[in-house]
Short mmCIF file of C-alpha atoms and ligand atoms in Angstrom, two decimals:
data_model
loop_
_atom_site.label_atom_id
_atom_site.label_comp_id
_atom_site.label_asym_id
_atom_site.label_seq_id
_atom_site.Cartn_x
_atom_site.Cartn_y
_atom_site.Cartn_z
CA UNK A 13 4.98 -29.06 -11.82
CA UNK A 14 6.75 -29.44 -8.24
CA UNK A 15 9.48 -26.79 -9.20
CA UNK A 16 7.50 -24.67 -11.46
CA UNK A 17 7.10 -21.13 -10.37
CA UNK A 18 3.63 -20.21 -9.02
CA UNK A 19 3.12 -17.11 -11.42
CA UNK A 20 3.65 -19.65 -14.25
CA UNK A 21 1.69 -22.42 -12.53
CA UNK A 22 -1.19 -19.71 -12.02
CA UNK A 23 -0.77 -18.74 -15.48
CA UNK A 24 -1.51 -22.37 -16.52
CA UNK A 25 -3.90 -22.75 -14.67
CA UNK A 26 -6.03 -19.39 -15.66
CA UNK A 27 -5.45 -20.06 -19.16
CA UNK A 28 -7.05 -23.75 -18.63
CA UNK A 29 -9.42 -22.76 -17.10
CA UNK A 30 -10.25 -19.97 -19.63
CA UNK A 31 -9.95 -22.28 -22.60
CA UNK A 32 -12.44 -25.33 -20.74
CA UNK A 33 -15.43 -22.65 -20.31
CA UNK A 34 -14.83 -21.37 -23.82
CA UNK A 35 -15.09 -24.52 -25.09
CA UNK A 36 -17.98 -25.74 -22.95
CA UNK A 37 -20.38 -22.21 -23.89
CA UNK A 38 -19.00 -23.59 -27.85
CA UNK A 39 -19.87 -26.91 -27.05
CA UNK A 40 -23.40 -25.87 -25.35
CA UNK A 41 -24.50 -23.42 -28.21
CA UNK A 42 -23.95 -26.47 -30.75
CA UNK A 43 -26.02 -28.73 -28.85
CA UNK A 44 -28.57 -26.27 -28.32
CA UNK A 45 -28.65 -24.93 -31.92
CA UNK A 46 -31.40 -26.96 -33.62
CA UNK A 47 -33.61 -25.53 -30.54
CA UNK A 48 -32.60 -21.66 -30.68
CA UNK A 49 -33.17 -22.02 -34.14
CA UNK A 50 -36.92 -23.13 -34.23
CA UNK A 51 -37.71 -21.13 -31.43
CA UNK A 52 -36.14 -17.85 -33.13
CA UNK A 53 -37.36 -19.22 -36.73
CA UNK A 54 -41.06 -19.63 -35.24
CA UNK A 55 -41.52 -16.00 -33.35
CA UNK A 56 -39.78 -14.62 -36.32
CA UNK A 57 -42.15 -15.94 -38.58
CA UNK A 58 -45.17 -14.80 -36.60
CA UNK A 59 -43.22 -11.44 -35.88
CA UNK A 60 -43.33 -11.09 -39.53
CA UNK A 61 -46.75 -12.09 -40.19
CA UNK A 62 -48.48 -9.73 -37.56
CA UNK A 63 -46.56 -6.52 -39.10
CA UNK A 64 -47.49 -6.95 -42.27
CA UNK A 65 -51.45 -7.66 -41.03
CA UNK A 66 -51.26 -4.34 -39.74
CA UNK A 67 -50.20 -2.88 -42.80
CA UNK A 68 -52.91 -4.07 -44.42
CA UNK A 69 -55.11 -1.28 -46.38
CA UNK A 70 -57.46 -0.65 -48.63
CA UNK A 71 -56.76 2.33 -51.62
CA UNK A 72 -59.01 2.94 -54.76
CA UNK A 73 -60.99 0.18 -53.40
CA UNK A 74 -58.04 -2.12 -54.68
CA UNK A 75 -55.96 -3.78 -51.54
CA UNK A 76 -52.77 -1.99 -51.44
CA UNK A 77 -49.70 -3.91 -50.92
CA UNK A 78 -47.07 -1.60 -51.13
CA UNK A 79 -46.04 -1.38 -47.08
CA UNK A 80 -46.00 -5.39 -47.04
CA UNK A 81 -42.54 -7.31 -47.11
CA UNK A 82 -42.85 -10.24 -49.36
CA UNK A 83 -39.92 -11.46 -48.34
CA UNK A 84 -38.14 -10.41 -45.22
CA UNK A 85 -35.62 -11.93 -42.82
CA UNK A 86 -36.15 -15.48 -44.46
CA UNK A 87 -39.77 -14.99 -44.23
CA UNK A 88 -42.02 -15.39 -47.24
CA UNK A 89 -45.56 -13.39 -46.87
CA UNK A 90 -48.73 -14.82 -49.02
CA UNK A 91 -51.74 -13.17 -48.99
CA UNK A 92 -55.33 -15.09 -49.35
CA UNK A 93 -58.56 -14.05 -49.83
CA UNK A 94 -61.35 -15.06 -47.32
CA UNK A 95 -62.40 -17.98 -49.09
CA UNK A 96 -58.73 -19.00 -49.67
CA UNK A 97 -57.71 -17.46 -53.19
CA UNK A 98 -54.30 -16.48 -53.29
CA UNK A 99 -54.04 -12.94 -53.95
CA UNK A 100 -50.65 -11.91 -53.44
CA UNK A 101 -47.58 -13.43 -52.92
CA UNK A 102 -45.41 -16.77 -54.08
CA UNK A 103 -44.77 -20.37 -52.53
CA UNK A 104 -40.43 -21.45 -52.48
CA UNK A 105 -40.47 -23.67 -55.67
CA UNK A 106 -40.15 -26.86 -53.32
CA UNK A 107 -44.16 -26.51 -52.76
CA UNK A 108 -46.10 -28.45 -54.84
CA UNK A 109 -48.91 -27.81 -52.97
CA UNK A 110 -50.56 -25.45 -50.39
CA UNK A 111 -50.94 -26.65 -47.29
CA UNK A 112 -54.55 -25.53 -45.58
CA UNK A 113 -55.07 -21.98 -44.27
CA UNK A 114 -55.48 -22.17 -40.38
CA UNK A 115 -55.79 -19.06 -37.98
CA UNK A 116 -53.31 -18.36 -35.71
CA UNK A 117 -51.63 -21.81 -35.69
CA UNK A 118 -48.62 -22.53 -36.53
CA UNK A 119 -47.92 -25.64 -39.05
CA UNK A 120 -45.05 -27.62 -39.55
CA UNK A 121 -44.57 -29.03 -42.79
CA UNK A 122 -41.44 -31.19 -43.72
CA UNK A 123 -40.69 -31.19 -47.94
CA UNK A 124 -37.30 -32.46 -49.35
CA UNK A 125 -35.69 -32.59 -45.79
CA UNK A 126 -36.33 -28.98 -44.97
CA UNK A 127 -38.70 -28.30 -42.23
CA UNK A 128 -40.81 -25.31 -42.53
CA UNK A 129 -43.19 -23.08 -40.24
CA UNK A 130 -45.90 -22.13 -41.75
CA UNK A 131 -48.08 -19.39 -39.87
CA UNK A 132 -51.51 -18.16 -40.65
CA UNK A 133 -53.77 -15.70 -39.22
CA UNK A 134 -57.32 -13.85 -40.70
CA UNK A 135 -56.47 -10.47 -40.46
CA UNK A 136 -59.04 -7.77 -40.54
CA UNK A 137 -58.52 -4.15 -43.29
CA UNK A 138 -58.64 -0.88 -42.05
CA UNK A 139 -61.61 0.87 -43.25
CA UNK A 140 -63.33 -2.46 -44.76
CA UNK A 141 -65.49 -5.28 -43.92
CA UNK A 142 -63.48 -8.06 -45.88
CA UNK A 143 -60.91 -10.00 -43.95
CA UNK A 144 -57.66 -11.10 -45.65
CA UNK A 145 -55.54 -14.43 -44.51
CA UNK A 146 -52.20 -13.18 -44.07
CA UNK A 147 -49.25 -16.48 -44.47
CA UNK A 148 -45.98 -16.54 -43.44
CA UNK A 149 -43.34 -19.26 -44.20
CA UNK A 150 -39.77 -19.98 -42.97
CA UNK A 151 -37.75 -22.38 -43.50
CA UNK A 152 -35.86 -23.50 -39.93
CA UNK A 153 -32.87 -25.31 -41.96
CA UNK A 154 -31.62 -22.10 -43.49
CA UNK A 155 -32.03 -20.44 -40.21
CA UNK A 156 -29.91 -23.27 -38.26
CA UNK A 157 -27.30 -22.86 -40.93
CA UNK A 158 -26.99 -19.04 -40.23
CA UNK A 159 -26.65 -19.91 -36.96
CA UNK A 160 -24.11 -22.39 -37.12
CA UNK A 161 -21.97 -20.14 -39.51
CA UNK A 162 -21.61 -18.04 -36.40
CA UNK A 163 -20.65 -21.09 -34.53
CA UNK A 164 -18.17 -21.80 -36.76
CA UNK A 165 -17.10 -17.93 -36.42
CA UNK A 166 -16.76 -18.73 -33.02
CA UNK A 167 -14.85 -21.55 -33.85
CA UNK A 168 -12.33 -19.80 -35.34
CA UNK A 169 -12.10 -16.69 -32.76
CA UNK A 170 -11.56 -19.27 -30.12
CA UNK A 171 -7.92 -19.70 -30.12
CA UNK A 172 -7.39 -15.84 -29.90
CA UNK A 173 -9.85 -15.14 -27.46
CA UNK A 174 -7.65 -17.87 -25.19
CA UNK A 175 -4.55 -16.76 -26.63
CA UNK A 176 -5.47 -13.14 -25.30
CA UNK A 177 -6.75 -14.89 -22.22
CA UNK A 178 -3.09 -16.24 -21.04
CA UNK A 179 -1.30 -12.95 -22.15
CA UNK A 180 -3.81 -11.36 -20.44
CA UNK A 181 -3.68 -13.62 -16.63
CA UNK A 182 -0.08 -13.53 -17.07
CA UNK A 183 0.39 -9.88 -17.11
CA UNK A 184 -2.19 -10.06 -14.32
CA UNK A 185 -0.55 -12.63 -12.19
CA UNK A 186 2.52 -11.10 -12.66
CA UNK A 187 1.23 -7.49 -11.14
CA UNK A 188 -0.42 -9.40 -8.28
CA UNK A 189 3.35 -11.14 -7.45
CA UNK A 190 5.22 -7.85 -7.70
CA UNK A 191 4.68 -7.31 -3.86
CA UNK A 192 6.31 -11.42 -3.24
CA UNK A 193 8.77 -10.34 -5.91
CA UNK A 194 9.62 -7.43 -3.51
CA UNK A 195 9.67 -9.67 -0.42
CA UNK A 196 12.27 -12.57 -1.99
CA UNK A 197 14.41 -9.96 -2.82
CA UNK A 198 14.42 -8.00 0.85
CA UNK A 199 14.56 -11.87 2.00
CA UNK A 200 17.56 -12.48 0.16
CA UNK A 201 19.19 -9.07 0.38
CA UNK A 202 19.11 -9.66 4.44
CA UNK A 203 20.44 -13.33 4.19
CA UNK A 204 23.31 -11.70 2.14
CA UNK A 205 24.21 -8.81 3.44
CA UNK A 206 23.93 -9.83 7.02
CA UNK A 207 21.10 -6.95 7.31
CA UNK A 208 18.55 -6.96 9.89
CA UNK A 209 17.89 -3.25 9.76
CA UNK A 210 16.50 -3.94 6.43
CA UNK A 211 12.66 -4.18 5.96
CA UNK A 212 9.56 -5.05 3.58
CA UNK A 213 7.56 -1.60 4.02
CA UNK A 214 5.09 -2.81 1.42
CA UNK A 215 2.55 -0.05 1.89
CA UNK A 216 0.61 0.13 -1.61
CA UNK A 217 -0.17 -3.81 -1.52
CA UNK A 218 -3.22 -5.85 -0.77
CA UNK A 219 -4.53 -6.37 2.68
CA UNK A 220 -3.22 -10.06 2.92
CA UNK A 221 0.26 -9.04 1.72
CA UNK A 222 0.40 -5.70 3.68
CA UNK A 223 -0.59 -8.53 6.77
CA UNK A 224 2.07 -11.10 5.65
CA UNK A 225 4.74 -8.17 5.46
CA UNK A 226 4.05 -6.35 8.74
CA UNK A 227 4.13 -9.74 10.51
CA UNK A 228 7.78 -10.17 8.33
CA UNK A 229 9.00 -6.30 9.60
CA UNK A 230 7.42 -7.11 12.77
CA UNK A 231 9.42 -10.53 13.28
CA UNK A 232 12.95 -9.02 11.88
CA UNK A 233 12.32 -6.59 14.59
CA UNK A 234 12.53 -9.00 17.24
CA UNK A 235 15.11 -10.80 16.00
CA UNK A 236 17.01 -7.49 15.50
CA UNK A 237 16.36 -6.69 19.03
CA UNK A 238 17.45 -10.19 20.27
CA UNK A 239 20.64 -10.07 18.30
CA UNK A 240 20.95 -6.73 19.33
CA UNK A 241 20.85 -7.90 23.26
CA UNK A 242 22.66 -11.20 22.66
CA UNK A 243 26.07 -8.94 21.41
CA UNK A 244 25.45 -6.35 24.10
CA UNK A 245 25.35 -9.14 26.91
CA UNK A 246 28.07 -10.71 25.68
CA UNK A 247 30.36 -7.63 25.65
CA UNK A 248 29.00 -6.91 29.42
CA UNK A 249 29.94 -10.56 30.09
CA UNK A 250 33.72 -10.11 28.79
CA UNK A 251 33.99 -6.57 30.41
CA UNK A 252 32.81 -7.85 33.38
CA UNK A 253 35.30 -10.36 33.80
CA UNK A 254 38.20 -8.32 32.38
CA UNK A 255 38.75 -6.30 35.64
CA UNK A 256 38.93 -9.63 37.58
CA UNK A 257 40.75 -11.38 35.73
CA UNK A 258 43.39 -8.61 34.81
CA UNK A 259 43.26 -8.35 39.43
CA UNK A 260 44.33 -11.86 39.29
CA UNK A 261 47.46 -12.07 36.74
CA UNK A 262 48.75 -9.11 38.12
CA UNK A 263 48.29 -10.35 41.39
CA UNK A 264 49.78 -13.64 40.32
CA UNK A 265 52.77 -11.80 38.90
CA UNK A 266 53.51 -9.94 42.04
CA UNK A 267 53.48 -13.34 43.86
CA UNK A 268 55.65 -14.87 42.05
CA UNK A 269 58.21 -12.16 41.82
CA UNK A 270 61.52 -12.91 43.89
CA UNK A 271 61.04 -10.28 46.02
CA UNK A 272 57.72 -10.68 47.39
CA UNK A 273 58.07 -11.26 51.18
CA UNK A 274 55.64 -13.85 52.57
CA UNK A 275 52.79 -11.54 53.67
CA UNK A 276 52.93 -9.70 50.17
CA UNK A 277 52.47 -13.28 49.03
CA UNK A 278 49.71 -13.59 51.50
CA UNK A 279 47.69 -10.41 50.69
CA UNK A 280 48.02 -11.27 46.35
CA UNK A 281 46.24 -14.59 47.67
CA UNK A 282 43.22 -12.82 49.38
CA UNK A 283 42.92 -10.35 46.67
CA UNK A 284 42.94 -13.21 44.22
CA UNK A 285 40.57 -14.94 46.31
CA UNK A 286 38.21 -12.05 46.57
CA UNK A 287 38.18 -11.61 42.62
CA UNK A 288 37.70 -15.42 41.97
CA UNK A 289 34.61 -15.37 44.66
CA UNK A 290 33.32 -12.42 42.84
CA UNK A 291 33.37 -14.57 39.09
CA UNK A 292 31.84 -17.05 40.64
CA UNK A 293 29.03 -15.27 41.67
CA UNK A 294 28.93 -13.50 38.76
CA UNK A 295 28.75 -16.49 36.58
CA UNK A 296 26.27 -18.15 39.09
CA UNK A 297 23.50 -14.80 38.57
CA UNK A 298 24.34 -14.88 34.82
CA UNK A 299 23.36 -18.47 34.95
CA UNK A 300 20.03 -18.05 37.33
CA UNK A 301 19.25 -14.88 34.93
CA UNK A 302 19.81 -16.72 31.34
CA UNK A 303 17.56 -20.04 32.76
CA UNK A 304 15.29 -17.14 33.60
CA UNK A 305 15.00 -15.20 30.24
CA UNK A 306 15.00 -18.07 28.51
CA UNK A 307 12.47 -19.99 30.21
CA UNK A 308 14.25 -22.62 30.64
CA UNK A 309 13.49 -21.63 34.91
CA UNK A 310 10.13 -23.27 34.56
CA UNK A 311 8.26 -21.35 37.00
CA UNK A 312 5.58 -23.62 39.17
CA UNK A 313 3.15 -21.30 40.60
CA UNK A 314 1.20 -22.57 43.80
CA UNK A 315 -1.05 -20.54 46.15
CA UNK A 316 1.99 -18.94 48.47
CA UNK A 317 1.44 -17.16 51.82
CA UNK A 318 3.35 -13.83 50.54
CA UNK A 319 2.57 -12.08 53.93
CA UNK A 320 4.50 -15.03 55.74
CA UNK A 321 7.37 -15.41 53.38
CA UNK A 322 8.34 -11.50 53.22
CA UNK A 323 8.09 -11.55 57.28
CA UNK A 324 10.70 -14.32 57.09
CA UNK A 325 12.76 -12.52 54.79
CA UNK A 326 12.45 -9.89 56.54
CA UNK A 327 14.06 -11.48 59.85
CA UNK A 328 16.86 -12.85 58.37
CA UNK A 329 17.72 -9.60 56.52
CA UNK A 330 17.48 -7.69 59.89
CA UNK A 331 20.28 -9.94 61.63
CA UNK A 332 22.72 -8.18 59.01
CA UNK A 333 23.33 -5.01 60.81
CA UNK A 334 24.84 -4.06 57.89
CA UNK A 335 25.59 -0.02 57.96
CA UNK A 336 23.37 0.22 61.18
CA UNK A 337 20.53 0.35 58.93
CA UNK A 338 17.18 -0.63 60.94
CA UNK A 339 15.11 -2.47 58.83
CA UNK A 340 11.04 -2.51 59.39
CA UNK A 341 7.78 -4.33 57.91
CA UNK A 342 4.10 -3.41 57.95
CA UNK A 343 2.81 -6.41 56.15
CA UNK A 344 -1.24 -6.96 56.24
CA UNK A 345 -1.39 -10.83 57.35
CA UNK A 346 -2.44 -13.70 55.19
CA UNK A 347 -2.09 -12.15 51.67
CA UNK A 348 -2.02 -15.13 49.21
CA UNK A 349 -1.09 -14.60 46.07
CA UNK A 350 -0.22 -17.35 42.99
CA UNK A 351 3.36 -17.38 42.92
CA UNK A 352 6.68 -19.80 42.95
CA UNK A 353 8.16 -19.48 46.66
CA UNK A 354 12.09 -19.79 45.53
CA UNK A 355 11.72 -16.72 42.88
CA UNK A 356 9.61 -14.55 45.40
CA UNK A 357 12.72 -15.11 48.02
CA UNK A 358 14.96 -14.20 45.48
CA UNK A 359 12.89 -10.74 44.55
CA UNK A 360 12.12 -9.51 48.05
CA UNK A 361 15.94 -10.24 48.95
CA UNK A 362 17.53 -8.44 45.82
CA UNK A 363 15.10 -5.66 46.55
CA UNK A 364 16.03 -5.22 50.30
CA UNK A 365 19.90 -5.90 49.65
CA UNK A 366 19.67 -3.26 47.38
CA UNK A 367 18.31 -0.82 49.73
CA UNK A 368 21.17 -2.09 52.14
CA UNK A 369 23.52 -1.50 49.35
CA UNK A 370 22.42 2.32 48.56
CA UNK A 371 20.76 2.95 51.63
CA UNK A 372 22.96 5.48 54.05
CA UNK A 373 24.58 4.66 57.39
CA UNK A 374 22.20 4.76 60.28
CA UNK A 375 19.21 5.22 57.61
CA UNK A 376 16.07 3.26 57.52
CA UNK A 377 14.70 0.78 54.99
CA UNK A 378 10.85 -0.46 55.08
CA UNK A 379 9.22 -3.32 53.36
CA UNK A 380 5.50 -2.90 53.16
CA UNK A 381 2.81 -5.38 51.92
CA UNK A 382 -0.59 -5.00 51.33
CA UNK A 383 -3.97 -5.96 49.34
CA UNK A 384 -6.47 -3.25 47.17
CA UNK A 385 -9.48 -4.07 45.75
CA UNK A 386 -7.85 -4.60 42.90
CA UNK A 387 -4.05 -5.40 43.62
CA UNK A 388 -1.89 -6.74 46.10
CA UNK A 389 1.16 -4.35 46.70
CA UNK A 390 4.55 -5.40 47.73
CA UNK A 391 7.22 -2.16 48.44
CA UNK A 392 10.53 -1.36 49.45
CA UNK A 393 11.72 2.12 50.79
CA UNK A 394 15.03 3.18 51.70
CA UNK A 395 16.31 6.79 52.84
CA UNK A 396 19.62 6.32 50.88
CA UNK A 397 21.70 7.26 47.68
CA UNK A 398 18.36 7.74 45.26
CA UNK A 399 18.38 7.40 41.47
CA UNK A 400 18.49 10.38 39.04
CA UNK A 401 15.56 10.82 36.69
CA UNK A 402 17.61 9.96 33.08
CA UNK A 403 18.61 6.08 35.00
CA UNK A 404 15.19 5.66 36.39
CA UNK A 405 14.38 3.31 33.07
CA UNK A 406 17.55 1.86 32.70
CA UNK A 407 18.32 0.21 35.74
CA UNK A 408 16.04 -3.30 34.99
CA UNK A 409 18.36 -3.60 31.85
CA UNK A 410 20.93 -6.54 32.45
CA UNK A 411 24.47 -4.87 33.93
CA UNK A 412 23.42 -1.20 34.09
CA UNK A 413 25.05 0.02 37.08
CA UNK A 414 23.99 4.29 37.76
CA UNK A 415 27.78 5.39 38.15
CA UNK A 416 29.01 5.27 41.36
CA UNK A 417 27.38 2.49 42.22
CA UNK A 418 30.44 0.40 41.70
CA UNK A 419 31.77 2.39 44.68
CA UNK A 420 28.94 1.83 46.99
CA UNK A 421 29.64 -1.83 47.24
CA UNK A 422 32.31 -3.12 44.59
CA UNK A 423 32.18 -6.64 45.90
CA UNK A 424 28.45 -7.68 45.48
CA UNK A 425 27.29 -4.82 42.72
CA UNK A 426 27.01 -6.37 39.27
CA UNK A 427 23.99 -4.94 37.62
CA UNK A 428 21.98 -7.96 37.28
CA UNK A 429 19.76 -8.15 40.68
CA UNK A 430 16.76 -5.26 39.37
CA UNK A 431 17.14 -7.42 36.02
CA UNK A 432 16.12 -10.34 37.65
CA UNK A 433 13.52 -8.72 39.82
CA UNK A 434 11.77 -7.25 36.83
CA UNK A 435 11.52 -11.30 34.97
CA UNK A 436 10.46 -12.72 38.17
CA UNK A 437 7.71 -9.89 38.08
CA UNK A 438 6.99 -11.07 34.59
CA UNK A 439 6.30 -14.71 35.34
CA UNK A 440 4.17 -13.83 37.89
CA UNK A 441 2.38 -11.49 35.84
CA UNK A 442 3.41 -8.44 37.82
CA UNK A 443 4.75 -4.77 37.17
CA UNK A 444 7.22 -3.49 38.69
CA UNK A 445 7.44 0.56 39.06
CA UNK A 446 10.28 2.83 40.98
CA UNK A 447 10.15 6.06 42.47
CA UNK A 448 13.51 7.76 43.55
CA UNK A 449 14.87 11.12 44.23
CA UNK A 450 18.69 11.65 44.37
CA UNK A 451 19.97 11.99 47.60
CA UNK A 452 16.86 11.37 49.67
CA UNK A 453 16.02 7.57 48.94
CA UNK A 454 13.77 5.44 46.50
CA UNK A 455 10.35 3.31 46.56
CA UNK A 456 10.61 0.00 44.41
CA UNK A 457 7.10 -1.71 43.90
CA UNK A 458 5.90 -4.95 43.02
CA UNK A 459 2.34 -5.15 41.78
CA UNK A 460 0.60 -8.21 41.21
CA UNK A 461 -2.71 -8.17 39.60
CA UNK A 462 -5.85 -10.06 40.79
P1 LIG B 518 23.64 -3.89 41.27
O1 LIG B 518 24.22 -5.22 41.37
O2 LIG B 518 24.54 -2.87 40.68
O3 LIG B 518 22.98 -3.43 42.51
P2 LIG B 518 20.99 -3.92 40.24
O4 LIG B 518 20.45 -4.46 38.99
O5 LIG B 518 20.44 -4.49 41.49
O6 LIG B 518 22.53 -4.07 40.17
O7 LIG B 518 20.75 -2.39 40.24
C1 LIG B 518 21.08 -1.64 39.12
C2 LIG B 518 21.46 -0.25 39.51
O8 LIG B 518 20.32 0.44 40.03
C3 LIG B 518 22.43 -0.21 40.63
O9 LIG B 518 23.75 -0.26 40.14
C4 LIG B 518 22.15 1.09 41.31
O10 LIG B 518 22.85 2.14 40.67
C5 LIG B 518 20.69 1.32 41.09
N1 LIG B 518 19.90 0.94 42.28
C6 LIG B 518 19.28 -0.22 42.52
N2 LIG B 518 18.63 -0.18 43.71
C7 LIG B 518 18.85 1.03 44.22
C8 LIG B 518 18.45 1.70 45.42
N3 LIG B 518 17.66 1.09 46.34
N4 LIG B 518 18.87 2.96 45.63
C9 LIG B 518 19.63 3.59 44.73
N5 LIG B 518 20.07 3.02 43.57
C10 LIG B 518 19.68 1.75 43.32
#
């Protein structure tokens, strides 16, 4: 039963369940045979008797009989005078006797094992003063045996009607499974093939299965995605560390080589340096960014004085000096907001070395933070390089660099800080949003909800 398909197991159990009813509606007309009988057997026999009273009719002053069943539907009529003399009419052969004439009552009389209703009424003529007794008389046996000949019928038509039953759920239950049929097979084709792009689509099946496929599409999309990002991070990875690593070797080389003089020897060192500082950094955001993503960074939020934190990020990033740049804060005091204080450093000093790194010589770059009714804002402006339009979505992807920002700073630009600033926005809850335009500067905003 354990390994047994489900459309056959359904099957089964239809076709079970079909044949146990049919045999239980058998099973309860038998038992309740004897009792449809003598209730059918006794209105028929009164059914009987009252039509033929009506007919009743006198013609040439003789009582005419012609509209009156004698015998009809197991019914035997008798007709009686007032005073009891029959005038019309016979008894089954079984009678020896006739059992007493009593209005509207109906008598049971038992002869030879057969019971029989016997049903009376004093009917008035049309048109006369006599009154006639009408009789009826039916015996219940022979209607209990007409009704258990149908049984029997039944009996027989039984093992068809099941038989027609199973064909019947199978063909049903098979239908119903087409859809699953269609999602092993997309199921399978992906674990074959390798697929992801492949997808259920079932848009003609029921509303659980149209559910149960969506959320199957929906998940392969993910996955697709993730895959997707997993191969494309680890091709930036390798061509990340290509150019250092080629630096190095060749640097190596030209050590080594007989004729490199002492100071040649000396430079190939700091070059060699410089490139092995820069891996390690790299390798050292990759790491901070992954434990991010992943979650594995578990972020524990506290109630953090934002307004003091910024100002004393702010005062450490203003002893650079770096391109004369003059560095300034409006920041509205005591703004709390529910944060972790390591990954709010690390966003407010990405954002501002940024604005270092792109900002222009002598230029200005302002951090501004502040509380709305409904938000508390943190931004950072700078007067520098700007962003075209066509990069303005790009730049929180992991390693997208807007050309020519290699050149701005080649030793600390790698592409990842904007990444990280937009998942430390998203553990806090936050959105991030950037406006820029080339050549004049750009706006970078932090928005945490209340
Ligand atoms: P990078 O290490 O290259 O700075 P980021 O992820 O921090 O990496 O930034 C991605 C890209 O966005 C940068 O290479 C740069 O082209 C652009 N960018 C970021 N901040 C600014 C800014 N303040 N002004 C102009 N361009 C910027």
């Amino acid at each position: 039963m354990k390994n047994m398909s489900a459309k056959l197991k359904l099957t089964l159990l239809t076709s079970s369940l079909l044949t146990l009813m049919a045999v239980l509606i058998v099973a309860l007309l038998f038992l309740s045979s004897d009792i449809i009988a003598q209730s059918s057997s006794r209105s028929q026999v009164m059914k009987v008797v009252e039509n033929n009273a009506d007919e009743l009719e006198y013609e040439d002053r003789r009582l005419d009989t012609d509209d009156i069943d004698f015998f009809k539907n197991g019914v035997y009529t008798l007709l009686y005078t007032q005073t009891g003399t029959l005038l019309h009419g016979d008894f089954p052969e079984e009678f020896s006797e006739q059992p007493p004439l009593m209005n509207n009552t109906v008598t049971e009389v038992t002869i030879n094992e057969t019971l029989y209703y016997i049903y009376d009424i004093l009917a008035p003529v049309e048109d006369h003063s006599d009154l006639i007794w009408v009789r009826g008389l039916i015996a219940v046996d022979e209607a209990v045996a007409a009704y258990n000949t149908i049984l029997t019928l039944a009996l027989y038509l039984l093992p068809l009607l099941i038989l027609f039953g199973t064909i019947g759920s199978y063909f049903i239950v098979k239908f119903t499974f087409r859809p699953i049929d269609k999602m092993i097979k997309t199921a399978e084709d992906i674990s074959l093939s390798k697929d992801l792009s492949l997808r259920m689509n079932l848009e003609s099946s029921s509303a659980e299965l149209r559910k149960l496929a969506t959320a199957f599409d929906n998940m392969l999309n993910r996955l697709e995605g993730a895959f997707e990002s997993e191969k494309q991070f680890s091709q930036n990875v390798s061509h990340e560390l290509r150019t250092p690593i080629a630096v190095i070797l060749a640097q190596c080389e030209y050590a080594l080589g007989k004729n490199a003089s002492e100071a040649d020897r000396l430079e190939a060192l700091e070059i060699t340096n410089k490139q092995a500082l820069k891996m390690s950094r790299l390798s050292s955001e990759l790491l901070k960014l992954m434990r991010l993503e992943r979650g594995i960074e578990q972020a524990e939020l506290s109630a953090l004085n934002l307004s003091e934190l910024a100002e004393i990020v702010c005062e450490e990033q203003s002893l650079l000096k770096d391109k004369n740049i003059s560095l300034t804060w409006h920041i509205e005091d005591n703004i709390c907001v529910h944060a972790n204080r390591n990954m709010m450093i690390r966003l407010i000093t990405n954002l501002l070395s940024n604005a270092y790194r792109y900002g222009k010589d002598d230029g200005t770059v302002t951090l501004r933070l502040s509380q709305g009714d409904e938000r508390t804002e943190l931004s950072v402006q700078d007067d520098g390089i700007g962003i075209a339009d066509e990069h303005l979505d790009k730049i929180w992807q992991r390693f997208y660099q807007v050309d020519g920002a290699r050149s701005a700073d080649e030793g600390g630009s790698m592409g990842l800080g904007l990444s990280m600033v937009w998942h430390i926005a998203k553990v806090h809850g936050a959105s991030v949003e950037v406006q820029s335009v080339l050549g004049e500067g750009s706006t970078f905003k932090i928005i945490f909800p209340f």
